Amino acid sequence: MDDVLRPLLVIGGTIALTLVIGWLIDRALRAADRRHPDTRVWGLMRRCQLPLQVLLASAAVQIAYDAFDLELKRDDIIQSLLATVTIFSAAWLTIRAANAVAENSLATYAARTTDLARVRQFRTQLAMIRRVVTSILAVVATAVAILLLFPGLRALGASMLASAGVIGIIAGVAAQSMLSNLFAGLQVAFGDSVRIGDTVVVDGEWGTVEEISLAFLTVRIWDDRRLTMPVSYFNSKPYENWSRGGHEITGTIFLHLDHSAPITDLRKRLQEYLLGRKDWDGRQWSLVVTDTTPTTIEVRAAMSARNADDVWTLRCAVREELITWLREKHPYALPRVATSPAALPPAAPGAET
């Protein structure tokens, strides 16, 4: 009975002690968050409570296991399991802490600057760094766990290192696409060609960059569909980035009207209508005749807006307003199908009728 009760008391007491320590750390972080409202880092660090609790519990149980000379069945398996949990919980804690620091840095930077382009660039770079750090820590934790817990694999690791050149060449050829996307992702993140939050047009689809990973880039299209593309696409093919150089954009609409359309009055109506619109930024507007055909003329109206969302709304509203105004005030200006005979040219003087 003592062989069962003693390990249970030691392990249970150790875990209970770590729970108390974790609770005290959480209370300290909460108090620090209240004392320092100018920074979010202490509140964000509270997200580390679960991995910290697991790390403290696994490490404390290992220490107690050796300190109290506990002997259980399959002792080697239990110690290997505890060591594995400790290694992976340490990596988990490091990732959570790094994410908290990165998120706080982004919030602090966004509060200090009014340049949204720089904020989006910094967020893109932080997201890429977080993914790289997470991948590296996961690989390192797995490698350390294998090498420490399975000593028999160390010889295999040495032989693999001896043939690293051949293996590297083979892996490079086999993973050429993956590696190209990886380096393309780093180039996109730090080359400032496209950022999270940018408005882009890719393959004829208009949307906003929602996520950039090590291999793929996700664009949220205007109708809430997601377009996922390899990051290497943005380094090898052309695309439109409406957010480069600022969010301001100029939109256009085209109307096909009759040759008798009152262009001057239509131009005045466009100006009056834009002055009452909040989504027009006041930078520029115009209305010109851009083309003519035997039956109609083509009229282009241009207006500027603060961003792509506003320009889309403004274009639809202006198109509707001008057509409604022409239909009510100048219905003859709308295009129509001619069914009457064509007018004869005037007769020359002295010619016989």
Short mmCIF file of C-alpha atoms in Angstrom, two decimals:
data_model
loop_
_atom_site.label_atom_id
_atom_site.label_comp_id
_atom_site.label_asym_id
_atom_site.label_seq_id
_atom_site.Cartn_x
_atom_site.Cartn_y
_atom_site.Cartn_z
CA MET A 1 0.00 0.00 0.00
CA ASP A 2 2.88 2.33 0.82
CA ASP A 3 4.34 1.75 -2.65
CA VAL A 4 1.17 3.22 -4.17
CA LEU A 5 0.20 5.87 -1.59
CA ARG A 6 3.64 7.47 -1.32
CA PRO A 7 4.07 8.19 -5.07
CA LEU A 8 0.50 9.48 -5.26
CA LEU A 9 1.07 11.86 -2.34
CA VAL A 10 4.38 13.11 -3.72
CA ILE A 11 3.15 13.59 -7.28
CA GLY A 12 -0.21 15.02 -6.20
CA GLY A 13 1.42 17.43 -3.75
CA THR A 14 3.95 18.54 -6.37
CA ILE A 15 1.24 19.22 -8.94
CA ALA A 16 -0.85 21.08 -6.36
CA LEU A 17 2.16 23.24 -5.46
CA THR A 18 2.76 24.09 -9.12
CA LEU A 19 -0.91 25.01 -9.50
CA VAL A 20 -0.60 27.44 -6.62
CA ILE A 21 2.58 28.94 -8.08
CA GLY A 22 0.90 29.33 -11.46
CA TRP A 23 -2.12 31.01 -9.84
CA LEU A 24 0.15 33.43 -7.97
CA ILE A 25 2.01 34.30 -11.19
CA ASP A 26 -1.31 34.94 -12.93
CA ARG A 27 -2.43 37.23 -10.09
CA ALA A 28 0.87 39.12 -10.31
CA LEU A 29 0.46 39.58 -14.06
CA ARG A 30 -3.12 40.79 -13.56
CA ALA A 31 -1.96 43.33 -10.96
CA ALA A 32 0.84 44.51 -13.24
CA ASP A 33 -1.66 44.91 -16.08
CA ARG A 34 -3.82 47.15 -13.88
CA ARG A 35 -0.84 49.23 -12.76
CA HIS A 36 0.45 49.75 -16.32
CA PRO A 37 -2.54 50.51 -18.57
CA ASP A 38 -0.21 52.07 -21.15
CA THR A 39 1.05 48.65 -22.25
CA ARG A 40 -0.74 45.39 -23.03
CA VAL A 41 2.23 43.09 -22.51
CA TRP A 42 1.28 42.01 -18.98
CA GLY A 43 -2.27 41.15 -19.95
CA LEU A 44 -1.06 39.29 -23.02
CA MET A 45 1.44 37.35 -20.93
CA ARG A 46 -1.50 35.80 -19.06
CA ARG A 47 -2.04 33.66 -22.16
CA CYS A 48 1.12 31.80 -21.13
CA GLN A 49 -0.51 30.41 -18.00
CA LEU A 50 -1.45 27.01 -19.44
CA PRO A 51 1.95 26.14 -21.01
CA LEU A 52 3.67 27.55 -17.92
CA GLN A 53 1.51 25.35 -15.69
CA VAL A 54 2.34 22.26 -17.75
CA LEU A 55 6.06 23.11 -17.74
CA LEU A 56 6.15 23.68 -13.98
CA ALA A 57 4.20 20.51 -13.28
CA SER A 58 6.33 18.25 -15.51
CA ALA A 59 9.62 19.73 -14.31
CA ALA A 60 8.58 19.61 -10.63
CA VAL A 61 7.41 16.01 -10.91
CA GLN A 62 10.76 15.05 -12.44
CA ILE A 63 12.61 16.76 -9.58
CA ALA A 64 10.37 15.14 -6.98
CA TYR A 65 10.74 11.78 -8.74
CA ASP A 66 14.49 11.84 -8.18
CA ALA A 67 14.43 13.60 -4.79
CA PHE A 68 12.06 11.11 -3.17
CA ASP A 69 13.50 8.05 -4.93
CA LEU A 70 10.16 7.03 -6.35
CA GLU A 71 10.14 3.65 -8.01
CA LEU A 72 7.23 2.71 -10.26
CA LYS A 73 6.66 0.08 -12.86
CA ARG A 74 8.11 0.98 -16.26
CA ASP A 75 10.17 3.70 -14.61
CA ASP A 76 12.06 4.46 -17.84
CA ILE A 77 8.85 5.11 -19.80
CA ILE A 78 7.52 7.49 -17.14
CA GLN A 79 10.73 9.53 -17.03
CA SER A 80 10.88 9.66 -20.83
CA LEU A 81 7.27 10.85 -20.94
CA LEU A 82 7.94 13.56 -18.34
CA ALA A 83 11.03 14.74 -20.23
CA THR A 84 9.07 14.90 -23.48
CA VAL A 85 6.30 16.92 -21.87
CA THR A 86 8.87 19.30 -20.37
CA ILE A 87 10.62 19.88 -23.69
CA PHE A 88 7.45 20.52 -25.67
CA SER A 89 5.84 22.65 -22.96
CA ALA A 90 8.99 24.81 -22.87
CA ALA A 91 8.72 25.31 -26.64
CA TRP A 92 4.99 26.03 -26.26
CA LEU A 93 5.68 28.60 -23.54
CA THR A 94 8.35 30.29 -25.67
CA ILE A 95 5.96 30.54 -28.64
CA ARG A 96 3.18 32.01 -26.49
CA ALA A 97 5.54 34.54 -24.92
CA ALA A 98 6.94 35.55 -28.32
CA ASN A 99 3.42 36.01 -29.68
CA ALA A 100 2.48 38.20 -26.72
CA VAL A 101 5.55 40.40 -27.18
CA ALA A 102 4.92 40.65 -30.93
CA GLU A 103 1.27 41.60 -30.46
CA ASN A 104 2.18 44.23 -27.88
CA SER A 105 4.87 45.64 -30.16
CA LEU A 106 2.35 45.91 -33.01
CA ALA A 107 -0.21 47.67 -30.80
CA THR A 108 2.42 50.09 -29.50
CA TYR A 109 3.69 50.86 -33.01
CA ALA A 110 0.14 51.36 -34.33
CA ALA A 111 -0.59 53.81 -31.51
CA ARG A 112 2.53 55.88 -32.27
CA THR A 113 2.09 56.30 -36.02
CA THR A 114 -0.74 57.36 -38.30
CA ASP A 115 0.77 55.76 -41.41
CA LEU A 116 -1.43 52.73 -42.01
CA ALA A 117 0.89 51.41 -44.71
CA ARG A 118 3.78 51.14 -42.25
CA VAL A 119 1.52 49.47 -39.69
CA ARG A 120 0.43 46.85 -42.26
CA GLN A 121 4.05 46.29 -43.28
CA PHE A 122 5.13 45.81 -39.65
CA ARG A 123 2.23 43.43 -39.02
CA THR A 124 3.15 41.38 -42.11
CA GLN A 125 6.78 41.11 -41.02
CA LEU A 126 5.80 40.16 -37.46
CA ALA A 127 3.43 37.49 -38.74
CA MET A 128 6.16 36.00 -40.92
CA ILE A 129 8.74 36.08 -38.10
CA ARG A 130 6.29 34.39 -35.73
CA ARG A 131 5.67 31.59 -38.22
CA VAL A 132 9.41 31.08 -38.79
CA VAL A 133 10.14 31.06 -35.04
CA THR A 134 7.27 28.63 -34.40
CA SER A 135 8.49 26.26 -37.11
CA ILE A 136 12.09 26.38 -35.87
CA LEU A 137 11.09 25.78 -32.24
CA ALA A 138 8.87 22.86 -33.22
CA VAL A 139 11.67 21.23 -35.20
CA VAL A 140 14.28 21.88 -32.51
CA ALA A 141 12.03 20.57 -29.72
CA THR A 142 11.29 17.42 -31.70
CA ALA A 143 14.98 16.87 -32.49
CA VAL A 144 16.05 17.43 -28.87
CA ALA A 145 13.35 15.10 -27.59
CA ILE A 146 14.42 12.36 -29.98
CA LEU A 147 18.14 12.73 -29.24
CA LEU A 148 17.72 12.91 -25.45
CA LEU A 149 15.06 10.26 -25.05
CA PHE A 150 16.34 7.76 -27.59
CA PRO A 151 20.13 7.52 -27.26
CA GLY A 152 20.19 4.71 -29.79
CA LEU A 153 19.32 7.18 -32.52
CA ARG A 154 22.43 9.31 -31.93
CA ALA A 155 24.53 6.97 -34.06
CA LEU A 156 21.93 7.25 -36.79
CA GLY A 157 22.10 11.02 -36.50
CA ALA A 158 25.90 10.98 -36.84
CA SER A 159 25.72 8.83 -39.97
CA MET A 160 23.07 11.16 -41.42
CA LEU A 161 25.32 14.15 -40.80
CA ALA A 162 28.16 12.37 -42.59
CA SER A 163 26.02 12.16 -45.73
CA ALA A 164 24.41 15.59 -45.29
CA GLY A 165 25.69 16.85 -48.64
CA VAL A 166 23.97 14.15 -50.67
CA ILE A 167 20.82 14.32 -48.57
CA GLY A 168 20.73 18.10 -48.91
CA ILE A 169 20.92 17.91 -52.70
CA ILE A 170 18.20 15.28 -52.87
CA ALA A 171 15.97 17.19 -50.42
CA GLY A 172 16.55 20.43 -52.31
CA VAL A 173 15.44 18.89 -55.59
CA ALA A 174 12.46 17.12 -54.03
CA ALA A 175 11.29 20.18 -52.07
CA GLN A 176 12.07 22.77 -54.71
CA SER A 177 8.50 24.10 -54.80
CA MET A 178 8.24 24.26 -51.02
CA LEU A 179 11.58 26.03 -50.65
CA SER A 180 10.72 28.53 -53.39
CA ASN A 181 7.48 29.38 -51.59
CA LEU A 182 9.37 29.69 -48.29
CA PHE A 183 11.91 32.17 -49.66
CA ALA A 184 9.17 33.93 -51.61
CA GLY A 185 7.24 34.38 -48.38
CA LEU A 186 10.25 35.95 -46.68
CA GLN A 187 10.81 38.17 -49.71
CA VAL A 188 7.17 39.30 -49.72
CA ALA A 189 7.22 40.01 -45.98
CA PHE A 190 10.42 42.05 -45.99
CA GLY A 191 10.32 43.33 -49.58
CA ASP A 192 7.14 45.34 -48.98
CA SER A 193 5.52 44.29 -52.26
CA VAL A 194 2.28 43.17 -50.63
CA ARG A 195 1.13 43.43 -47.01
CA ILE A 196 -1.68 42.17 -44.83
CA GLY A 197 -4.63 44.51 -45.37
CA ASP A 198 -3.65 45.58 -48.89
CA THR A 199 -6.35 45.73 -51.55
CA VAL A 200 -5.27 43.65 -54.55
CA VAL A 201 -6.65 42.36 -57.84
CA VAL A 202 -5.41 38.83 -58.60
CA ASP A 203 -6.63 36.78 -61.55
CA GLY A 204 -9.49 39.21 -62.04
CA GLU A 205 -10.64 38.90 -58.40
CA TRP A 206 -10.73 41.99 -56.17
CA GLY A 207 -10.15 41.56 -52.45
CA THR A 208 -8.04 42.22 -49.35
CA VAL A 209 -4.94 40.31 -48.26
CA GLU A 210 -6.03 38.50 -45.10
CA GLU A 211 -3.11 36.20 -44.27
CA ILE A 212 0.45 35.58 -45.42
CA SER A 213 2.03 32.29 -44.38
CA LEU A 214 5.34 30.67 -45.24
CA ALA A 215 3.85 29.01 -48.31
CA PHE A 216 0.47 30.54 -49.12
CA LEU A 217 -1.24 33.92 -49.26
CA THR A 218 -4.99 34.27 -48.63
CA VAL A 219 -7.06 37.01 -50.25
CA ARG A 220 -10.52 37.73 -48.90
CA ILE A 221 -12.65 38.56 -51.94
CA TRP A 222 -15.39 41.19 -51.72
CA ASP A 223 -18.13 38.51 -51.53
CA ASP A 224 -16.37 36.83 -48.53
CA ARG A 225 -14.82 34.04 -50.58
CA ARG A 226 -11.17 33.22 -49.86
CA LEU A 227 -8.64 32.95 -52.67
CA THR A 228 -5.56 30.99 -51.57
CA MET A 229 -2.48 31.22 -53.78
CA PRO A 230 1.19 30.23 -53.42
CA VAL A 231 3.35 33.11 -52.24
CA SER A 232 5.71 32.57 -55.18
CA TYR A 233 2.92 33.79 -57.49
CA PHE A 234 3.39 37.33 -56.19
CA ASN A 235 7.07 37.29 -57.13
CA SER A 236 6.67 35.86 -60.61
CA LYS A 237 3.41 37.24 -62.06
CA PRO A 238 1.87 40.71 -62.30
CA TYR A 239 -1.01 41.75 -60.04
CA GLU A 240 -2.65 44.99 -58.99
CA ASN A 241 -2.00 46.44 -55.53
CA TRP A 242 -4.36 49.35 -54.93
CA SER A 243 -2.80 50.16 -51.55
CA ARG A 244 0.70 50.91 -52.81
CA GLY A 245 1.51 54.62 -52.47
CA GLY A 246 -1.56 55.27 -50.33
CA HIS A 247 -5.17 54.17 -50.07
CA GLU A 248 -6.56 56.94 -52.28
CA ILE A 249 -8.00 55.75 -55.56
CA THR A 250 -9.92 57.18 -58.50
CA GLY A 251 -12.94 55.35 -59.84
CA THR A 252 -14.64 55.71 -63.22
CA ILE A 253 -18.02 54.91 -64.72
CA PHE A 254 -19.07 54.92 -68.39
CA LEU A 255 -22.44 55.94 -69.79
CA HIS A 256 -23.63 55.43 -73.36
CA LEU A 257 -25.92 58.33 -74.29
CA ASP A 258 -27.59 59.87 -77.27
CA HIS A 259 -25.74 62.51 -79.28
CA SER A 260 -28.20 65.11 -78.02
CA ALA A 261 -27.29 64.56 -74.34
CA PRO A 262 -26.69 67.85 -72.42
CA ILE A 263 -23.08 67.27 -71.40
CA THR A 264 -22.69 70.64 -69.65
CA ASP A 265 -25.78 70.12 -67.49
CA LEU A 266 -24.73 66.54 -66.78
CA ARG A 267 -21.31 67.77 -65.65
CA LYS A 268 -22.91 70.29 -63.27
CA ARG A 269 -25.21 67.60 -61.86
CA LEU A 270 -22.22 65.34 -61.16
CA GLN A 271 -20.44 68.13 -59.28
CA GLU A 272 -23.54 68.94 -57.20
CA TYR A 273 -24.04 65.30 -56.33
CA LEU A 274 -20.42 64.71 -55.31
CA LEU A 275 -20.44 67.73 -52.99
CA GLY A 276 -23.13 65.99 -50.94
CA ARG A 277 -21.34 62.64 -50.71
CA LYS A 278 -19.18 61.79 -47.67
CA ASP A 279 -17.35 59.03 -49.52
CA TRP A 280 -15.96 61.52 -52.06
CA ASP A 281 -12.65 62.81 -50.71
CA GLY A 282 -12.78 66.09 -52.66
CA ARG A 283 -9.50 65.56 -54.52
CA GLN A 284 -10.72 65.39 -58.10
CA TRP A 285 -13.63 64.69 -60.42
CA SER A 286 -14.34 65.01 -64.13
CA LEU A 287 -16.89 64.23 -66.83
CA VAL A 288 -15.76 64.01 -70.45
CA VAL A 289 -16.86 62.46 -73.73
CA THR A 290 -14.36 59.72 -74.47
CA ASP A 291 -15.79 58.12 -77.62
CA THR A 292 -18.55 58.35 -80.22
CA THR A 293 -20.31 55.81 -82.43
CA PRO A 294 -22.93 56.23 -85.17
CA THR A 295 -25.68 55.76 -82.57
CA THR A 296 -24.30 56.88 -79.17
CA ILE A 297 -21.56 58.76 -77.38
CA GLU A 298 -19.48 57.39 -74.51
CA VAL A 299 -19.28 59.59 -71.42
CA ARG A 300 -16.75 58.90 -68.66
CA ALA A 301 -17.28 60.21 -65.13
CA ALA A 302 -14.29 60.01 -62.75
CA MET A 303 -14.30 60.61 -59.01
CA SER A 304 -11.75 60.04 -56.23
CA ALA A 305 -12.23 58.35 -52.86
CA ARG A 306 -10.22 57.53 -49.74
CA ASN A 307 -10.06 53.77 -50.30
CA ALA A 308 -11.27 50.96 -52.51
CA ASP A 309 -14.43 50.33 -50.48
CA ASP A 310 -15.52 53.96 -50.73
CA VAL A 311 -14.77 54.20 -54.45
CA TRP A 312 -16.90 51.13 -55.19
CA THR A 313 -19.86 52.57 -53.28
CA LEU A 314 -19.35 55.97 -54.90
CA ARG A 315 -19.22 54.55 -58.42
CA CYS A 316 -22.48 52.66 -57.96
CA ALA A 317 -24.19 55.70 -56.44
CA VAL A 318 -23.01 58.10 -59.17
CA ARG A 319 -24.05 55.73 -61.95
CA GLU A 320 -27.52 55.36 -60.45
CA GLU A 321 -27.90 59.09 -59.83
CA LEU A 322 -26.89 60.21 -63.33
CA ILE A 323 -29.13 57.68 -65.04
CA THR A 324 -32.08 58.65 -62.83
CA TRP A 325 -31.47 62.35 -63.42
CA LEU A 326 -31.31 61.89 -67.20
CA ARG A 327 -34.45 59.77 -67.22
CA GLU A 328 -36.40 62.40 -65.26
CA LYS A 329 -34.96 65.63 -66.69
CA HIS A 330 -33.66 64.71 -70.15
CA PRO A 331 -35.19 61.42 -71.31
CA TYR A 332 -34.23 62.13 -74.90
CA ALA A 333 -30.54 61.83 -73.89
CA LEU A 334 -30.82 58.11 -73.15
CA PRO A 335 -29.82 55.78 -76.00
CA ARG A 336 -32.63 54.44 -78.18
CA VAL A 337 -33.10 52.35 -81.29
CA ALA A 338 -33.86 54.49 -84.36
CA THR A 339 -36.89 53.21 -86.31
CA SER A 340 -37.72 56.26 -88.48
CA PRO A 341 -36.29 56.77 -92.00
CA ALA A 342 -33.03 58.61 -92.19
CA ALA A 343 -33.20 62.37 -92.96
CA LEU A 344 -32.31 63.36 -96.56
CA PRO A 345 -29.45 65.75 -97.12
CA PRO A 346 -30.40 69.29 -98.20
CA ALA A 347 -30.67 69.83 -101.98
CA ALA A 348 -28.05 71.91 -103.72
CA PRO A 349 -29.15 75.39 -104.93
CA GLY A 350 -30.71 75.27 -108.44
CA ALA A 351 -31.00 71.52 -108.46
CA GLU A 352 -34.22 69.92 -109.64
CA THR A 353 -36.45 68.66 -106.88
#
